[in-house]
mmCIF file of C-alpha atoms and ligand atoms in Angstrom:
data_model
loop_
_atom_site.group_PDB
_atom_site.id
_atom_site.type_symbol
_atom_site.label_atom_id
_atom_site.label_comp_id
_atom_site.label_asym_id
_atom_site.label_seq_id
_atom_site.Cartn_x
_atom_site.Cartn_y
_atom_site.Cartn_z
ATOM 1 C CA MET T 10 -7.341 -10.392 -9.195
ATOM 2 C CA ARG T 11 -7.210 -9.423 -5.458
ATOM 3 C CA VAL T 12 -3.937 -8.617 -4.931
ATOM 4 C CA LEU T 13 -1.686 -6.251 -1.976
ATOM 5 C CA LEU T 14 1.489 -4.751 -2.715
ATOM 6 C CA LEU T 15 3.800 -4.648 0.869
ATOM 7 C CA ALA T 16 6.520 -2.221 0.311
ATOM 8 C CA PRO T 17 8.121 0.319 2.600
ATOM 9 C CA PRO T 18 7.821 4.594 1.489
ATOM 10 C CA GLY T 19 8.990 5.238 -2.081
ATOM 11 C CA ALA T 20 8.839 1.127 -3.406
ATOM 12 C CA GLY T 21 6.326 2.550 -5.857
ATOM 13 C CA LYS T 22 3.035 0.980 -4.577
ATOM 14 C CA GLY T 23 1.471 3.707 -5.853
ATOM 15 C CA THR T 24 3.082 3.854 -9.183
ATOM 16 C CA GLN T 25 2.306 -0.120 -9.702
ATOM 17 C CA GLY T 26 -0.914 0.052 -8.966
ATOM 18 C CA VAL T 27 -1.707 2.008 -10.929
ATOM 19 C CA ARG T 28 -0.925 -0.751 -13.635
ATOM 20 C CA ILE T 29 -2.652 -3.101 -12.194
ATOM 21 C CA ALA T 30 -5.657 -2.255 -12.218
ATOM 22 C CA GLU T 31 -5.459 -0.453 -15.706
ATOM 23 C CA HIS T 32 -3.833 -3.934 -16.983
ATOM 24 C CA TYR T 33 -6.806 -5.936 -14.496
ATOM 25 C CA GLY T 34 -9.520 -3.323 -15.062
ATOM 26 C CA ILE T 35 -9.706 -3.511 -10.944
ATOM 27 C CA ASP T 36 -10.004 -1.042 -8.489
ATOM 28 C CA HIS T 37 -6.566 0.980 -7.205
ATOM 29 C CA ILE T 38 -6.634 1.171 -3.553
ATOM 30 C CA ALA T 39 -4.207 3.125 -2.018
ATOM 31 C CA THR T 40 -5.295 3.996 2.097
ATOM 32 C CA GLY T 41 -2.632 7.118 1.726
ATOM 33 C CA ASP T 42 -4.287 8.610 -0.825
ATOM 34 C CA LEU T 43 -8.013 8.286 0.436
ATOM 35 C CA LEU T 44 -6.951 9.708 3.778
ATOM 36 C CA ARG T 45 -5.266 12.470 1.446
ATOM 37 C CA ASP T 46 -8.221 13.250 -0.129
ATOM 38 C CA GLU T 47 -10.184 13.689 3.473
ATOM 39 C CA VAL T 48 -7.615 15.675 5.039
ATOM 40 C CA SER T 49 -8.219 18.126 1.852
ATOM 41 C CA ARG T 50 -11.611 17.989 1.941
ATOM 42 C CA GLY T 51 -11.317 19.053 5.779
ATOM 43 C CA THR T 52 -13.456 15.904 7.090
ATOM 44 C CA GLU T 53 -13.740 14.575 10.708
ATOM 45 C CA LEU T 54 -11.463 10.967 9.811
ATOM 46 C CA GLY T 55 -9.054 14.002 7.740
ATOM 47 C CA ARG T 56 -8.812 16.278 10.795
ATOM 48 C CA ARG T 57 -7.920 13.419 13.331
ATOM 49 C CA ALA T 58 -5.427 11.764 10.443
ATOM 50 C CA ASP T 59 -3.944 14.881 9.178
ATOM 51 C CA ASP T 60 -1.657 15.666 12.205
ATOM 52 C CA LEU T 61 0.161 12.420 12.415
ATOM 53 C CA MET T 62 0.536 11.951 8.536
ATOM 54 C CA ARG T 63 2.695 15.068 8.641
ATOM 55 C CA ARG T 64 4.824 13.468 11.481
ATOM 56 C CA GLY T 65 4.497 9.806 9.442
ATOM 57 C CA GLU T 66 3.013 8.308 12.233
ATOM 58 C CA LEU T 67 -0.066 5.468 11.507
ATOM 59 C CA VAL T 68 -3.576 6.445 11.656
ATOM 60 C CA PRO T 69 -5.808 4.624 14.425
ATOM 61 C CA ASP T 70 -6.724 1.224 13.255
ATOM 62 C CA GLU T 71 -10.212 2.150 13.468
ATOM 63 C CA LEU T 72 -10.258 4.678 10.635
ATOM 64 C CA VAL T 73 -8.901 2.804 8.728
ATOM 65 C CA VAL T 74 -10.085 -0.411 8.466
ATOM 66 C CA VAL T 75 -13.847 0.950 8.354
ATOM 67 C CA MET T 76 -12.606 3.044 5.202
ATOM 68 C CA VAL T 77 -10.602 0.762 3.113
ATOM 69 C CA LEU T 78 -13.391 -2.408 3.598
ATOM 70 C CA ARG T 79 -16.264 0.543 2.384
ATOM 71 C CA ARG T 80 -14.201 0.722 -0.905
ATOM 72 C CA VAL T 81 -12.997 -3.417 -1.229
ATOM 73 C CA ARG T 82 -17.114 -4.087 -0.351
ATOM 74 C CA ALA T 83 -17.602 -1.601 -3.738
ATOM 75 C CA ALA T 84 -15.272 -3.123 -5.629
ATOM 76 C CA PRO T 85 -16.544 -6.998 -6.345
ATOM 77 C CA ASP T 86 -14.477 -7.315 -9.763
ATOM 78 C CA GLY T 87 -10.996 -7.509 -7.851
ATOM 79 C CA TRP T 88 -8.653 -4.669 -6.240
ATOM 80 C CA VAL T 89 -5.166 -3.618 -5.892
ATOM 81 C CA LEU T 90 -4.543 -2.856 -1.995
ATOM 82 C CA ASP T 91 -1.749 -0.373 -1.767
ATOM 83 C CA GLY T 92 -0.848 0.831 1.898
ATOM 84 C CA PHE T 93 -3.565 -1.822 3.676
ATOM 85 C CA PRO T 94 -2.625 -3.669 5.928
ATOM 86 C CA ARG T 95 -0.454 -1.545 7.853
ATOM 87 C CA ASN T 96 0.089 -3.793 10.537
ATOM 88 C CA LEU T 97 -0.563 -6.962 12.360
ATOM 89 C CA ALA T 98 -4.121 -5.496 13.694
ATOM 90 C CA GLN T 99 -4.915 -4.652 10.093
ATOM 91 C CA ALA T 100 -4.346 -7.806 8.625
ATOM 92 C CA GLU T 101 -6.207 -10.267 10.850
ATOM 93 C CA ARG T 102 -9.076 -7.707 10.398
ATOM 94 C CA ALA T 103 -8.716 -8.004 6.387
ATOM 95 C CA PHE T 104 -8.085 -12.012 7.379
ATOM 96 C CA GLU T 105 -11.501 -11.885 9.318
ATOM 97 C CA TRP T 106 -13.270 -10.026 7.056
ATOM 98 C CA GLY T 107 -11.998 -11.972 3.942
ATOM 99 C CA THR T 108 -12.954 -14.770 5.185
ATOM 100 C CA THR T 109 -16.274 -14.283 6.319
ATOM 101 C CA HIS T 110 -17.063 -12.719 2.246
ATOM 102 C CA GLU T 111 -15.114 -15.680 0.310
ATOM 103 C CA GLN T 112 -12.711 -13.065 -0.119
ATOM 104 C CA THR T 113 -8.561 -13.835 -0.220
ATOM 105 C CA PHE T 114 -5.655 -12.719 -1.816
ATOM 106 C CA ASP T 115 -4.475 -13.603 -4.873
ATOM 107 C CA ALA T 116 -0.682 -12.250 -4.524
ATOM 108 C CA VAL T 117 0.805 -10.544 -1.914
ATOM 109 C CA LEU T 118 3.901 -8.432 -3.684
ATOM 110 C CA PHE T 119 6.938 -7.487 -2.333
ATOM 111 C CA LEU T 120 8.629 -4.577 -3.890
ATOM 112 C CA ASP T 121 12.248 -4.719 -2.642
ATOM 113 C CA VAL T 122 13.815 -1.589 -3.299
ATOM 114 C CA PRO T 123 17.572 -0.504 -0.900
ATOM 115 C CA GLU T 124 16.606 2.180 1.231
ATOM 116 C CA ASP T 125 18.163 4.976 0.143
ATOM 117 C CA GLU T 126 16.860 4.671 -3.232
ATOM 118 C CA LEU T 127 14.005 5.000 -1.643
ATOM 119 C CA VAL T 128 15.394 8.004 -0.129
ATOM 120 C CA ARG T 129 16.618 9.937 -3.212
ATOM 121 C CA ARG T 130 13.098 8.846 -4.691
ATOM 122 C CA LEU T 131 11.051 10.223 -1.861
ATOM 123 C CA LEU T 132 13.361 13.655 -2.095
ATOM 124 C CA GLN T 133 12.890 14.076 -5.790
ATOM 125 C CA ARG T 134 9.344 14.022 -5.730
ATOM 126 C CA ALA T 135 9.615 16.445 -2.319
ATOM 127 C CA ALA T 136 11.560 18.780 -5.108
ATOM 128 C CA GLU T 137 9.402 17.900 -7.611
ATOM 129 C CA GLN T 138 5.409 18.077 -5.795
ATOM 130 C CA GLY T 139 5.622 19.203 -2.501
ATOM 131 C CA ARG T 140 4.082 16.235 -0.410
ATOM 132 C CA ALA T 141 3.786 17.360 3.186
ATOM 133 C CA ASP T 142 5.307 14.149 4.780
ATOM 134 C CA ASP T 143 8.255 14.169 2.273
ATOM 135 C CA ASP T 144 10.622 15.678 4.172
ATOM 136 C CA GLU T 145 14.103 13.609 5.002
ATOM 137 C CA PRO T 146 13.165 13.545 8.702
ATOM 138 C CA THR T 147 10.214 12.985 8.007
ATOM 139 C CA ILE T 148 10.938 10.069 5.390
ATOM 140 C CA ARG T 149 13.000 8.720 8.102
ATOM 141 C CA ARG T 150 10.113 7.830 10.485
ATOM 142 C CA ARG T 151 7.614 6.595 8.206
ATOM 143 C CA LEU T 152 10.733 4.072 7.356
ATOM 144 C CA THR T 153 11.195 3.499 11.085
ATOM 145 C CA VAL T 154 7.493 2.912 11.529
ATOM 146 C CA TYR T 155 7.430 0.397 8.691
ATOM 147 C CA GLU T 156 9.736 -2.035 9.402
ATOM 148 C CA ARG T 157 8.545 -1.851 12.322
ATOM 149 C CA ASP T 158 4.577 -2.413 12.198
ATOM 150 C CA THR T 159 4.474 -3.402 8.429
ATOM 151 C CA ALA T 160 7.744 -5.564 7.915
ATOM 152 C CA PRO T 161 6.424 -8.276 9.858
ATOM 153 C CA LEU T 162 3.812 -8.627 7.300
ATOM 154 C CA VAL T 163 5.776 -9.851 4.772
ATOM 155 C CA ALA T 164 6.840 -13.630 6.695
ATOM 156 C CA TYR T 165 2.969 -13.428 8.280
ATOM 157 C CA TYR T 166 2.112 -13.508 4.527
ATOM 158 C CA ALA T 167 4.682 -15.673 3.153
ATOM 159 C CA GLY T 168 3.704 -17.996 5.992
ATOM 160 C CA ARG T 169 0.597 -18.331 3.937
ATOM 161 C CA GLY T 170 2.260 -19.156 0.594
ATOM 162 C CA LEU T 171 1.153 -15.759 -0.796
ATOM 163 C CA VAL T 172 4.339 -13.584 -1.325
ATOM 164 C CA ASP T 173 6.500 -12.916 -4.625
ATOM 165 C CA HIS T 174 9.679 -10.788 -3.842
ATOM 166 C CA ILE T 175 9.783 -8.432 -7.090
ATOM 167 C CA ASP T 176 13.412 -6.780 -8.119
ATOM 168 C CA ALA T 177 11.611 -3.014 -7.577
ATOM 169 C CA THR T 178 14.971 -1.202 -9.067
ATOM 170 C CA GLY T 179 14.982 0.385 -12.660
ATOM 171 C CA ASP T 180 12.930 1.256 -15.481
ATOM 172 C CA VAL T 181 9.742 1.747 -14.314
ATOM 173 C CA ASP T 182 8.484 -0.612 -17.264
ATOM 174 C CA ASP T 183 10.809 -2.878 -16.165
ATOM 175 C CA VAL T 184 9.750 -3.136 -13.393
ATOM 176 C CA THR T 185 5.933 -3.577 -14.428
ATOM 177 C CA ALA T 186 7.029 -6.232 -16.537
ATOM 178 C CA ARG T 187 8.217 -8.148 -13.488
ATOM 179 C CA VAL T 188 5.244 -7.555 -11.567
ATOM 180 C CA LEU T 189 2.893 -8.807 -14.077
ATOM 181 C CA ALA T 190 4.632 -11.700 -14.577
ATOM 182 C CA ALA T 191 4.727 -12.551 -11.147
ATOM 183 C CA LEU T 192 0.642 -11.954 -11.163
ATOM 184 C CA GLU T 193 0.499 -13.694 -14.255
ATOM 185 C CA ALA T 194 1.995 -17.014 -12.684
ATOM 186 C CA ARG T 195 -0.174 -16.627 -9.490
ATOM 187 C CA ALA T 196 -3.565 -16.150 -10.962
ATOM 188 C CA PRO T 197 -3.612 -17.375 -15.297
ATOM 189 C CA ARG T 198 -6.103 -15.257 -16.896
ATOM 190 C CA SER T 199 -8.005 -17.384 -18.857
ATOM 191 C CA THR T 200 -8.089 -16.244 -22.655
HETATM 192 P P1 AP5 O 310 1.507 6.440 1.779
HETATM 193 O O1 AP5 O 310 0.124 7.158 0.417
HETATM 194 O O2 AP5 O 310 0.270 4.949 1.522
HETATM 195 O O3 AP5 O 310 2.513 6.299 1.538
HETATM 196 P P2 AP5 O 310 3.748 5.638 1.554
HETATM 197 O O4 AP5 O 310 3.669 4.098 2.045
HETATM 198 O O5 AP5 O 310 5.086 6.521 2.029
HETATM 199 O O6 AP5 O 310 3.996 5.346 0.205
HETATM 200 P P3 AP5 O 310 4.575 5.774 -1.278
HETATM 201 O O7 AP5 O 310 3.613 6.585 -1.282
HETATM 202 O O8 AP5 O 310 5.737 7.349 -0.165
HETATM 203 O O9 AP5 O 310 5.601 4.988 -2.122
HETATM 204 P P4 AP5 O 310 4.821 4.313 -2.960
HETATM 205 O O10 AP5 O 310 5.742 2.896 -2.267
HETATM 206 O O11 AP5 O 310 3.637 3.994 -3.359
HETATM 207 O O12 AP5 O 310 5.718 4.941 -4.322
HETATM 208 P P5 AP5 O 310 5.463 5.773 -5.306
HETATM 209 O O13 AP5 O 310 4.793 5.070 -6.338
HETATM 210 O O14 AP5 O 310 4.287 6.644 -4.666
HETATM 211 O O15 AP5 O 310 0.423 6.872 3.355
HETATM 212 C C1 AP5 O 310 0.567 7.933 3.938
HETATM 213 C C2 AP5 O 310 0.677 7.990 5.465
HETATM 214 O O16 AP5 O 310 -1.096 7.633 5.088
HETATM 215 C C3 AP5 O 310 1.528 7.196 6.059
HETATM 216 O O17 AP5 O 310 2.805 7.399 6.284
HETATM 217 C C4 AP5 O 310 0.183 6.659 7.051
HETATM 218 O O18 AP5 O 310 0.298 8.123 8.477
HETATM 219 C C5 AP5 O 310 -1.339 7.166 6.415
HETATM 220 N N1 AP5 O 310 -1.570 5.429 6.250
HETATM 221 C C6 AP5 O 310 -1.632 5.099 4.690
HETATM 222 N N2 AP5 O 310 -2.032 3.959 4.825
HETATM 223 C C7 AP5 O 310 -2.657 3.718 6.257
HETATM 224 C C8 AP5 O 310 -3.015 2.480 6.820
HETATM 225 N N3 AP5 O 310 -3.705 1.567 6.090
HETATM 226 N N4 AP5 O 310 -2.915 2.639 8.558
HETATM 227 C C9 AP5 O 310 -2.819 3.704 9.186
HETATM 228 N N5 AP5 O 310 -2.848 4.548 8.849
HETATM 229 C C10 AP5 O 310 -1.825 4.665 6.925
HETATM 230 O O19 AP5 O 310 6.604 6.283 -5.586
HETATM 231 C C11 AP5 O 310 7.156 7.144 -4.820
HETATM 232 C C12 AP5 O 310 8.185 8.183 -5.785
HETATM 233 O O20 AP5 O 310 9.665 7.319 -6.394
HETATM 234 C C13 AP5 O 310 7.708 8.413 -6.951
HETATM 235 O O21 AP5 O 310 7.851 9.939 -6.875
HETATM 236 C C14 AP5 O 310 7.675 7.903 -8.166
HETATM 237 O O22 AP5 O 310 7.316 8.324 -9.273
HETATM 238 C C15 AP5 O 310 8.941 7.407 -8.351
HETATM 239 N N6 AP5 O 310 9.622 6.412 -8.717
HETATM 240 C C16 AP5 O 310 8.308 5.419 -8.704
HETATM 241 N N7 AP5 O 310 9.170 3.562 -9.389
HETATM 242 C C17 AP5 O 310 10.384 4.194 -9.702
HETATM 243 C C18 AP5 O 310 11.460 3.633 -9.955
HETATM 244 N N8 AP5 O 310 10.904 2.628 -10.716
HETATM 245 N N9 AP5 O 310 12.336 4.304 -10.490
HETATM 246 C C19 AP5 O 310 12.298 5.793 -10.440
HETATM 247 N N10 AP5 O 310 11.327 6.626 -9.437
HETATM 248 C C20 AP5 O 310 10.303 5.561 -8.486
#
């Protein structure tokens, strides 16, 4: 199974990505987590990414693409991509790589959550966990960057017949049930 989660900040990409990976026994490749790990280890990539992430801006494509493709190559049984691609240039790099390596997405899931609920979730996480980019101005900036750079990818993948829209509001387990039903419809598992 190769699946892409496409959704704004706070929609539940990380929450559902972990569950999809567990269900299918595949890797959960979350670019935000990978970048935060680079930042906490103080690597060259982390130093370049830190300020951009704190401001809710995207990290340059050339840094992210290399990091993600390294992880994808190491996951031959499949993966769930969370937070990549994030703009058209990254989507085109992923498409070129997939074509060359005969790996395409089985599904692209768009997690649908109203904006006021996204902000509520992220402010709640700020209060509970204090993630560096969860203050309200930065949340607003992340949502603006999402609308400008990432939202157009829904049409990009819909044009390839790959997108399922999932109602990602309500109980987390109910969202997971909808997600897994959509994936099963796309790529039924043999028993
Ligand atoms: P990233 O870490 O990807 O952040 P994001 O897209 O802003 O997403 P979040 O992690 O905030 O939300 P999520 O959709 O994963 O939801 P989650 O499950 O966590 O990226 C961070 C930064 O890294 C970017 O701003 C950028 O700078 C950089 N970056 C990353 N990828 C990049 C790329 N490809 N190119 C360039 N730069 C890149 O849930 C959120 C909260 O809601 C949690 O507290 C959760 O418990 C809760 N929640 C989840 N589901 C529910 C539910 N059903 N009901 C109630 N609460 C829920």
